[in-house]
Tab-separated table of C-alpha atoms and ligand atoms in Angstrom:
chain	number	residue	atom	x	y	z
A	1	MET	CA	104.641	36.519	-83.016
A	2	LYS	CA	105.024	35.174	-79.468
A	3	ARG	CA	106.671	37.703	-77.162
A	4	LYS	CA	109.787	36.630	-75.286
A	5	ARG	CA	109.211	36.267	-71.601
A	6	MET	CA	111.632	37.248	-68.860
A	7	ALA	CA	111.345	36.845	-65.088
A	8	ILE	CA	112.601	38.932	-62.234
A	9	LEU	CA	112.996	38.296	-58.514
A	10	THR	CA	114.245	40.167	-55.458
A	11	GLY	CA	116.082	38.272	-52.710
A	12	GLY	CA	117.739	39.077	-49.387
A	13	GLY	CA	117.103	42.151	-47.254
A	14	ASP	CA	114.980	44.903	-48.750
A	15	CYS	CA	116.577	48.262	-49.417
A	16	PRO	CA	115.740	51.626	-50.959
A	17	GLY	CA	115.960	51.473	-54.752
A	18	ILE	CA	114.631	47.960	-55.413
A	19	ASN	CA	111.379	49.224	-56.868
A	20	ALA	CA	113.300	51.760	-58.925
A	21	VAL	CA	115.361	48.949	-60.445
A	22	ILE	CA	112.293	46.752	-61.070
A	23	ARG	CA	110.648	49.709	-62.801
A	24	ALA	CA	113.675	50.265	-65.032
A	25	VAL	CA	113.980	46.610	-66.058
A	26	VAL	CA	110.273	46.180	-66.755
A	27	LYS	CA	109.724	49.464	-68.594
A	28	LYS	CA	112.713	48.980	-70.874
A	29	ALA	CA	111.907	45.321	-71.500
A	30	ILE	CA	108.346	46.227	-72.507
A	31	LEU	CA	108.902	49.504	-74.352
A	32	GLU	CA	112.152	48.848	-76.139
A	33	LYS	CA	112.353	45.076	-76.401
A	34	ASN	CA	108.668	44.182	-76.680
A	35	ARG	CA	109.066	41.599	-73.934
A	36	GLU	CA	106.668	40.178	-71.423
A	37	VAL	CA	107.818	40.222	-67.794
A	38	ILE	CA	106.742	38.239	-64.763
A	39	GLY	CA	107.934	38.668	-61.180
A	40	PHE	CA	108.437	35.777	-58.756
A	41	LYS	CA	107.021	36.554	-55.332
A	42	ASP	CA	109.160	36.565	-52.180
A	43	GLY	CA	112.479	35.788	-53.842
A	44	TYR	CA	113.353	32.145	-54.434
A	45	HIS	CA	110.196	31.032	-52.545
A	46	GLY	CA	108.248	32.122	-55.604
A	47	MET	CA	110.426	30.093	-57.931
A	48	VAL	CA	110.122	26.969	-55.825
A	49	HIS	CA	106.315	27.239	-55.380
A	50	ASN	CA	105.557	28.742	-58.772
A	51	ARG	CA	104.128	31.918	-57.243
A	52	TYR	CA	104.460	34.863	-59.565
A	53	ARG	CA	102.638	37.855	-60.964
A	54	SER	CA	102.728	39.492	-64.323
A	55	LEU	CA	104.434	42.847	-64.458
A	56	LYS	CA	102.820	45.173	-66.942
A	57	TYR	CA	103.746	48.777	-67.602
A	58	ASN	CA	101.116	50.107	-65.199
A	59	ASP	CA	102.290	47.775	-62.422
A	60	VAL	CA	105.661	49.507	-62.310
A	61	SER	CA	104.502	53.012	-63.021
A	62	GLY	CA	104.675	55.268	-59.960
A	63	ILE	CA	106.991	53.048	-57.897
A	64	LEU	CA	110.292	54.900	-58.465
A	65	THR	CA	110.275	56.517	-55.036
A	66	LEU	CA	108.699	53.642	-53.132
A	67	GLY	CA	110.728	51.797	-50.461
A	68	GLY	CA	110.779	47.999	-50.096
A	69	THR	CA	109.985	45.684	-53.002
A	70	ILE	CA	106.615	45.230	-54.692
A	71	LEU	CA	107.558	41.578	-55.280
A	72	GLY	CA	108.329	40.719	-51.667
A	73	THR	CA	111.621	39.120	-50.676
A	74	SER	CA	113.135	36.444	-48.473
A	75	LYS	CA	116.407	36.125	-46.581
A	76	THR	CA	115.988	32.396	-46.108
A	77	ALA	CA	114.670	30.880	-49.362
A	78	ASN	CA	117.355	28.860	-51.123
A	79	PRO	CA	116.226	26.253	-53.700
A	80	TYR	CA	119.383	24.199	-53.036
A	81	ARG	CA	118.819	24.146	-49.266
A	82	TYR	CA	115.154	24.748	-48.830
A	83	ALA	CA	114.008	24.786	-45.216
A	84	VAL	CA	110.900	22.733	-44.517
A	85	ARG	CA	109.342	22.582	-41.025
A	86	LYS	CA	108.218	19.130	-39.858
A	87	GLY	CA	106.574	19.816	-36.497
A	88	ASN	CA	109.364	21.200	-34.383
A	89	ARG	CA	112.028	19.848	-36.689
A	90	LEU	CA	113.625	21.702	-39.543
A	91	GLU	CA	114.625	19.763	-42.651
A	92	PHE	CA	116.558	20.982	-45.638
A	93	LYS	CA	115.682	19.780	-49.129
A	94	ASP	CA	117.244	20.364	-52.509
A	95	LEU	CA	114.303	21.748	-54.485
A	96	SER	CA	116.414	23.315	-57.211
A	97	LYS	CA	115.076	20.914	-59.842
A	98	THR	CA	111.491	21.930	-59.003
A	99	ALA	CA	112.438	25.607	-59.233
A	100	ILE	CA	114.174	25.094	-62.582
A	101	LYS	CA	111.221	23.084	-63.914
A	102	ASN	CA	108.813	25.850	-62.907
A	103	LEU	CA	110.904	28.362	-64.797
A	104	LYS	CA	111.018	26.182	-67.907
A	105	ASN	CA	107.252	25.500	-67.793
A	106	LEU	CA	106.672	29.246	-67.773
A	107	ASP	CA	108.693	29.476	-70.973
A	108	ILE	CA	111.076	32.004	-69.483
A	109	ASP	CA	114.178	32.827	-71.502
A	110	SER	CA	115.987	34.873	-68.837
A	111	LEU	CA	115.901	35.579	-65.118
A	112	VAL	CA	117.024	38.863	-63.550
A	113	CYS	CA	118.038	38.324	-59.918
A	114	ILE	CA	118.205	41.421	-57.749
A	115	GLY	CA	120.162	40.744	-54.599
A	116	GLY	CA	123.246	40.785	-52.439
A	117	ASP	CA	125.934	38.123	-52.082
A	118	GLY	CA	123.513	35.453	-50.775
A	119	THR	CA	120.955	35.852	-53.569
A	120	LEU	CA	123.615	36.203	-56.251
A	121	GLY	CA	125.550	33.207	-54.895
A	122	ILE	CA	122.397	31.121	-55.444
A	123	ALA	CA	121.973	32.790	-58.854
A	124	TYR	CA	125.458	31.579	-59.766
A	125	ARG	CA	124.506	27.990	-58.908
A	126	LEU	CA	121.322	28.273	-60.965
A	127	PHE	CA	123.375	29.656	-63.845
A	128	LYS	CA	125.727	26.673	-63.629
A	129	ASP	CA	122.608	24.484	-63.741
A	130	GLY	CA	121.606	26.037	-67.044
A	131	ILE	CA	119.432	29.044	-66.121
A	132	PRO	CA	120.180	32.195	-68.160
A	133	ILE	CA	120.676	34.709	-65.353
A	134	VAL	CA	121.659	38.347	-65.030
A	135	GLY	CA	122.304	39.806	-61.560
A	136	LEU	CA	121.782	43.295	-60.152
A	137	PRO	CA	123.758	44.554	-57.119
A	138	LYS	CA	121.364	45.377	-54.294
A	139	THR	CA	122.436	45.938	-50.703
A	140	ILE	CA	122.719	48.700	-48.156
A	141	ASP	CA	125.981	47.034	-47.026
A	142	ASN	CA	127.968	47.902	-50.195
A	143	ASP	CA	129.855	44.639	-49.723
A	144	LEU	CA	129.567	43.124	-53.214
A	145	ARG	CA	132.687	42.202	-55.136
A	146	GLY	CA	133.209	43.434	-58.677
A	147	THR	CA	131.357	46.720	-58.272
A	148	ASP	CA	132.394	50.049	-56.785
A	149	THR	CA	128.971	50.486	-55.276
A	150	THR	CA	125.534	48.946	-54.883
A	151	PHE	CA	122.169	50.638	-54.911
A	152	GLY	CA	120.747	51.112	-51.424
A	153	PHE	CA	124.087	52.094	-49.929
A	154	ASP	CA	123.754	55.820	-50.591
A	155	SER	CA	120.266	55.858	-49.048
A	156	ALA	CA	121.509	53.936	-46.008
A	157	ILE	CA	124.420	56.293	-45.366
A	158	SER	CA	122.154	59.264	-45.798
A	159	ILE	CA	119.739	57.934	-43.139
A	160	ALA	CA	122.640	56.962	-40.847
A	161	THR	CA	124.210	60.400	-41.226
A	162	GLU	CA	120.953	62.104	-40.344
A	163	GLY	CA	120.761	59.873	-37.270
A	164	ILE	CA	124.295	60.822	-36.227
A	165	ASP	CA	123.512	64.521	-36.716
A	166	ARG	CA	120.449	64.245	-34.501
A	167	ILE	CA	122.338	62.348	-31.815
A	168	HIS	CA	125.172	64.894	-31.895
A	169	THR	CA	122.947	67.503	-30.240
A	170	THR	CA	122.066	65.214	-27.318
A	171	ALA	CA	125.696	64.208	-26.931
A	172	GLN	CA	126.692	67.875	-26.770
A	173	SER	CA	123.879	69.048	-24.491
A	174	HIS	CA	124.249	66.193	-21.993
A	175	HIS	CA	128.037	65.795	-22.196
A	176	ARG	CA	127.671	62.131	-23.002
A	177	VAL	CA	129.383	59.506	-25.055
A	178	MET	CA	126.857	58.468	-27.686
A	179	MET	CA	127.264	55.191	-29.539
A	180	ILE	CA	125.488	54.797	-32.876
A	181	GLU	CA	125.409	51.211	-34.124
A	182	VAL	CA	124.774	50.746	-37.831
A	183	MET	CA	124.211	47.690	-40.026
A	184	GLY	CA	126.699	46.456	-42.607
A	185	HIS	CA	127.010	42.757	-41.830
A	186	ARG	CA	130.703	41.709	-41.848
A	187	ALA	CA	131.829	44.921	-43.561
A	188	GLY	CA	132.198	48.455	-42.258
A	189	TRP	CA	131.209	50.513	-45.310
A	190	ILE	CA	128.109	52.083	-43.759
A	191	ALA	CA	129.928	52.908	-40.515
A	192	LEU	CA	132.923	54.391	-42.335
A	193	TYR	CA	130.970	56.558	-44.763
A	194	SER	CA	128.284	57.752	-42.346
A	195	GLY	CA	130.911	58.125	-39.616
A	196	VAL	CA	132.961	60.449	-41.799
A	197	ALA	CA	129.867	62.302	-43.058
A	198	GLY	CA	128.550	62.729	-39.517
A	199	GLY	CA	131.904	63.733	-38.038
A	200	GLY	CA	132.229	60.696	-35.761
A	201	ASP	CA	135.103	61.021	-33.289
A	202	ILE	CA	135.579	57.275	-33.175
A	203	ILE	CA	134.641	54.919	-36.022
A	204	LEU	CA	134.747	51.181	-35.404
A	205	ILE	CA	134.593	48.736	-38.299
A	206	PRO	CA	135.027	44.946	-38.536
A	207	GLU	CA	138.114	45.361	-40.708
A	208	ILE	CA	139.995	47.075	-37.822
A	209	PRO	CA	139.525	45.238	-34.499
A	210	TYR	CA	139.497	47.754	-31.639
A	211	ASP	CA	141.227	48.145	-28.296
A	212	ILE	CA	138.935	49.487	-25.557
A	213	HIS	CA	141.843	51.292	-23.868
A	214	ILE	CA	142.608	53.274	-27.009
A	215	ILE	CA	138.945	54.242	-27.320
A	216	ALA	CA	138.783	55.284	-23.637
A	217	GLU	CA	141.980	57.348	-24.047
A	218	LYS	CA	140.483	59.166	-27.038
A	219	VAL	CA	137.293	59.995	-25.097
A	220	LYS	CA	139.272	61.254	-22.087
A	221	GLU	CA	141.611	63.283	-24.253
A	222	ARG	CA	138.615	65.007	-25.872
A	223	ASN	CA	137.267	65.823	-22.421
A	224	LYS	CA	140.565	67.342	-21.393
A	225	LYS	CA	140.433	69.554	-24.471
A	226	GLY	CA	137.007	70.808	-23.441
A	227	LYS	CA	135.027	68.581	-25.770
A	228	ARG	CA	132.841	66.981	-23.151
A	229	PHE	CA	131.123	64.561	-25.494
A	230	SER	CA	132.115	61.917	-28.030
A	231	ILE	CA	130.357	60.352	-30.984
A	232	VAL	CA	131.191	56.705	-31.616
A	233	VAL	CA	129.918	55.181	-34.862
A	234	ILE	CA	130.166	51.409	-34.649
A	235	ALA	CA	129.431	48.772	-37.281
A	236	GLU	CA	127.304	45.844	-36.097
A	237	GLY	CA	130.146	43.527	-37.150
A	238	ALA	CA	132.878	45.353	-35.198
A	239	LYS	CA	134.873	43.319	-32.710
A	240	PRO	CA	137.642	43.812	-30.138
A	241	LYS	CA	141.208	42.724	-30.824
A	242	GLY	CA	141.352	39.000	-30.118
A	243	GLY	CA	137.600	38.999	-29.393
A	244	ASP	CA	134.461	38.089	-31.255
A	245	ILE	CA	131.397	39.567	-32.911
A	246	VAL	CA	128.119	39.985	-31.010
A	247	ILE	CA	125.358	37.742	-32.350
A	248	GLN	CA	121.793	38.954	-31.950
A	249	ARG	CA	120.016	35.859	-33.219
A	250	ILE	CA	120.463	32.701	-35.241
A	251	VAL	CA	118.014	32.196	-38.089
A	252	LYS	CA	118.243	28.434	-38.605
A	253	GLU	CA	116.351	28.479	-41.934
A	254	SER	CA	118.954	30.772	-43.444
A	255	SER	CA	122.091	29.609	-45.291
A	256	ASP	CA	123.893	32.481	-43.542
A	257	PRO	CA	122.148	32.099	-40.154
A	258	ILE	CA	123.989	34.683	-38.049
A	259	ARG	CA	122.248	38.015	-37.457
A	260	LEU	CA	124.519	40.597	-35.885
A	261	GLY	CA	123.625	43.346	-33.439
A	262	GLY	CA	124.251	44.577	-29.918
A	263	ILE	CA	127.968	45.361	-29.968
A	264	GLY	CA	127.091	49.032	-29.307
A	265	PHE	CA	125.578	48.139	-25.928
A	266	VAL	CA	128.480	45.885	-24.947
A	267	LEU	CA	131.128	48.461	-25.785
A	268	GLY	CA	129.038	51.354	-24.438
A	269	GLU	CA	128.982	49.758	-21.006
A	270	GLN	CA	132.742	49.155	-21.138
A	271	ILE	CA	133.400	52.784	-22.127
A	272	GLU	CA	131.223	54.054	-19.273
A	273	LYS	CA	133.034	51.822	-16.769
A	274	THR	CA	136.505	52.721	-18.061
A	275	THR	CA	136.009	56.482	-18.440
A	276	GLY	CA	133.341	57.200	-15.818
A	277	LEU	CA	131.420	59.136	-18.478
A	278	GLU	CA	127.731	58.607	-19.102
A	279	THR	CA	127.304	56.573	-22.275
A	280	ARG	CA	124.201	55.767	-24.315
A	281	THR	CA	123.669	53.522	-27.322
A	282	VAL	CA	121.306	53.863	-30.263
A	283	VAL	CA	120.938	51.011	-32.763
A	284	MET	CA	119.842	52.234	-36.176
A	285	GLY	CA	119.213	48.715	-37.499
A	286	HIS	CA	116.427	48.284	-40.036
A	287	LEU	CA	115.747	52.025	-40.190
A	288	LEU	CA	118.620	52.061	-42.686
A	289	ARG	CA	116.719	49.787	-45.063
A	290	GLY	CA	113.439	51.670	-45.128
A	291	GLY	CA	111.870	54.516	-47.025
A	292	SER	CA	112.443	56.307	-50.256
A	293	PRO	CA	115.772	56.026	-52.124
A	294	THR	CA	118.043	59.059	-52.448
A	295	PRO	CA	118.275	60.711	-55.884
A	296	PHE	CA	121.680	59.007	-56.334
A	297	ASP	CA	120.153	55.563	-55.724
A	298	ARG	CA	117.177	56.285	-57.980
A	299	ILE	CA	119.525	57.233	-60.803
A	300	LEU	CA	121.895	54.313	-60.168
A	301	ALA	CA	119.028	51.803	-59.974
A	302	THR	CA	117.534	53.164	-63.188
A	303	GLN	CA	120.827	52.865	-65.043
A	304	LEU	CA	121.627	49.421	-63.642
A	305	GLY	CA	118.166	48.155	-64.558
A	306	THR	CA	118.421	49.282	-68.172
A	307	GLU	CA	121.934	47.789	-68.430
A	308	ALA	CA	120.569	44.449	-67.173
A	309	VAL	CA	118.061	44.347	-70.055
A	310	ASP	CA	120.934	44.941	-72.492
A	311	LEU	CA	122.867	42.014	-70.989
A	312	VAL	CA	119.786	39.819	-71.416
A	313	GLU	CA	119.386	40.896	-75.059
A	314	ASP	CA	123.081	40.260	-75.707
A	315	LYS	CA	122.725	36.857	-73.976
A	316	LYS	CA	125.521	37.806	-71.604
A	317	PHE	CA	124.337	35.499	-68.866
A	318	GLY	CA	126.069	34.496	-65.646
A	319	CYS	CA	126.980	38.125	-64.993
A	320	MET	CA	125.991	40.940	-62.654
A	321	VAL	CA	125.868	44.538	-63.803
A	322	GLY	CA	128.545	46.383	-61.845
A	323	ILE	CA	129.916	49.888	-61.894
A	324	LYS	CA	133.657	50.580	-62.083
A	325	GLU	CA	135.055	54.090	-62.314
A	326	ASN	CA	131.727	55.411	-63.627
A	327	SER	CA	131.351	52.766	-66.346
A	328	PHE	CA	128.922	49.875	-66.275
A	329	ILE	CA	130.525	46.467	-66.592
A	330	ALA	CA	129.457	42.828	-66.633
A	331	VAL	CA	130.976	41.081	-63.615
A	332	PRO	CA	130.974	37.257	-63.654
A	333	LEU	CA	128.703	35.923	-60.901
A	334	LYS	CA	131.557	33.578	-60.054
A	335	GLU	CA	133.495	36.610	-58.818
A	336	VAL	CA	130.514	37.990	-56.865
A	337	ALA	CA	129.935	34.617	-55.186
A	338	LYS	CA	133.453	34.593	-53.690
A	339	GLY	CA	132.328	36.386	-50.515
A	340	PRO	CA	131.945	39.896	-49.142
A	341	LYS	CA	134.007	42.873	-50.264
A	342	LEU	CA	135.653	44.301	-47.152
A	343	ILE	CA	137.241	47.734	-46.783
A	344	PRO	CA	140.958	47.699	-47.618
A	345	LEU	CA	142.943	49.077	-44.694
A	346	ASN	CA	144.556	51.706	-46.901
A	347	HIS	CA	141.198	52.939	-48.197
A	348	PRO	CA	141.427	56.707	-48.904
A	349	MET	CA	138.457	57.396	-46.627
A	350	ILE	CA	140.225	55.713	-43.676
A	351	MET	CA	143.403	57.656	-44.433
A	352	ALA	CA	141.511	60.958	-44.700
A	353	ALA	CA	139.646	60.341	-41.433
A	354	ARG	CA	142.843	59.381	-39.619
A	355	SER	CA	144.512	62.566	-40.817
A	356	LEU	CA	141.710	64.547	-39.112
A	357	GLY	CA	142.317	62.722	-35.851
A	358	THR	CA	139.450	60.234	-36.108
A	359	CYS	CA	140.150	57.215	-33.944
A	360	PHE	CA	139.587	53.714	-35.348
A	361	GLY	CA	140.247	52.042	-32.015
A	362	ASP	CA	143.659	50.694	-33.070
B	1	F6P	O1	122.452	42.524	-45.702
B	1	F6P	C1	121.568	43.491	-45.306
B	1	F6P	C2	121.376	43.473	-43.826
B	1	F6P	O2	120.493	44.535	-43.538
B	1	F6P	C3	122.645	43.565	-42.990
B	1	F6P	O3	123.169	44.851	-42.942
B	1	F6P	C4	122.182	43.020	-41.678
B	1	F6P	O4	123.256	42.412	-41.012
B	1	F6P	C5	121.150	42.000	-42.042
B	1	F6P	O5	120.748	42.287	-43.367
B	1	F6P	C6	119.924	41.987	-41.156
B	1	F6P	O6	119.093	40.939	-41.497
B	1	F6P	P1	117.595	40.734	-40.995
B	1	F6P	O7	116.711	41.535	-41.882
B	1	F6P	O8	117.378	39.271	-41.126
B	1	F6P	O9	117.533	41.213	-39.586
């Protein structure tokens, strides 16, 4: 009998745990469901250009702890708005029909898309165009709707926290203000969680626009109390009250072209000028996306991956596997595609930090 064939792809930024999730999907699909699996290379690029590889048991054996993605990924490939360079000019083409045809020619009965809001937003469009899709929540940013957490987030906050701990000693020894800028896109989850875990004195997140005077007051007050250093954890998407985000670059090929970064330097300079205290900035950036996943992320990715195969078997398409209060649920991609999940202002972690005197710049 012909074996059913499923496909898998990874889109958006890489993060720890992607290989763990690929391993879980492929092993379960082969061992328990007697399926054949192929992986598209470099996210939706692979679907558009029919570039794929077969994923056999041995291909995914030994990759649990490996960072990155064995399939490659892309933050720009979008079949509905596919960037094509013509000399110096950039043109956008709708190549979704080509991508869908490729999938059909390969006789694929289901596609597992591993990604964040960008990748899963595209997955939702493909689903509406008739592709049987199941999504998996991947991002260090933890900003996906419909799920309490995403794999990659725990690893990112663990790396960020280690960074804060290491910077703490320099801040203390040199009596400096140290700014640690972390990723997170438009949401402050990484800054909030690593800021609390690393004992940040000031935590700045996009959800709470800051006032430089309040930050300067906090730093000076600490000095008066004999604490001659301050740790400021700042999300790349943080902004001043009435002000704007700092853009690092524009990636024209991308459907979401803005890349954030640099707010730590801008605010660091302002703090130094306002307080007279030596201030330094460290940007953690892509360090947060690299390396081996934490045990929590390995376990989460493994569970999510096996749940995705169950959704495929049950033909529950158009959904992402999410986790709510420790139970796995099927979240409609329509919900996920609505935009990023920001931190509610009454989040218990914000309240707890405030009650310890942590300043949020407001
Ligand atoms: O979404 C993941 C993420 O790492 C964000 O935290 C960050 O804003 C962005 O991707 C960086 O993108 P790039 O890899 O294009 O620099």
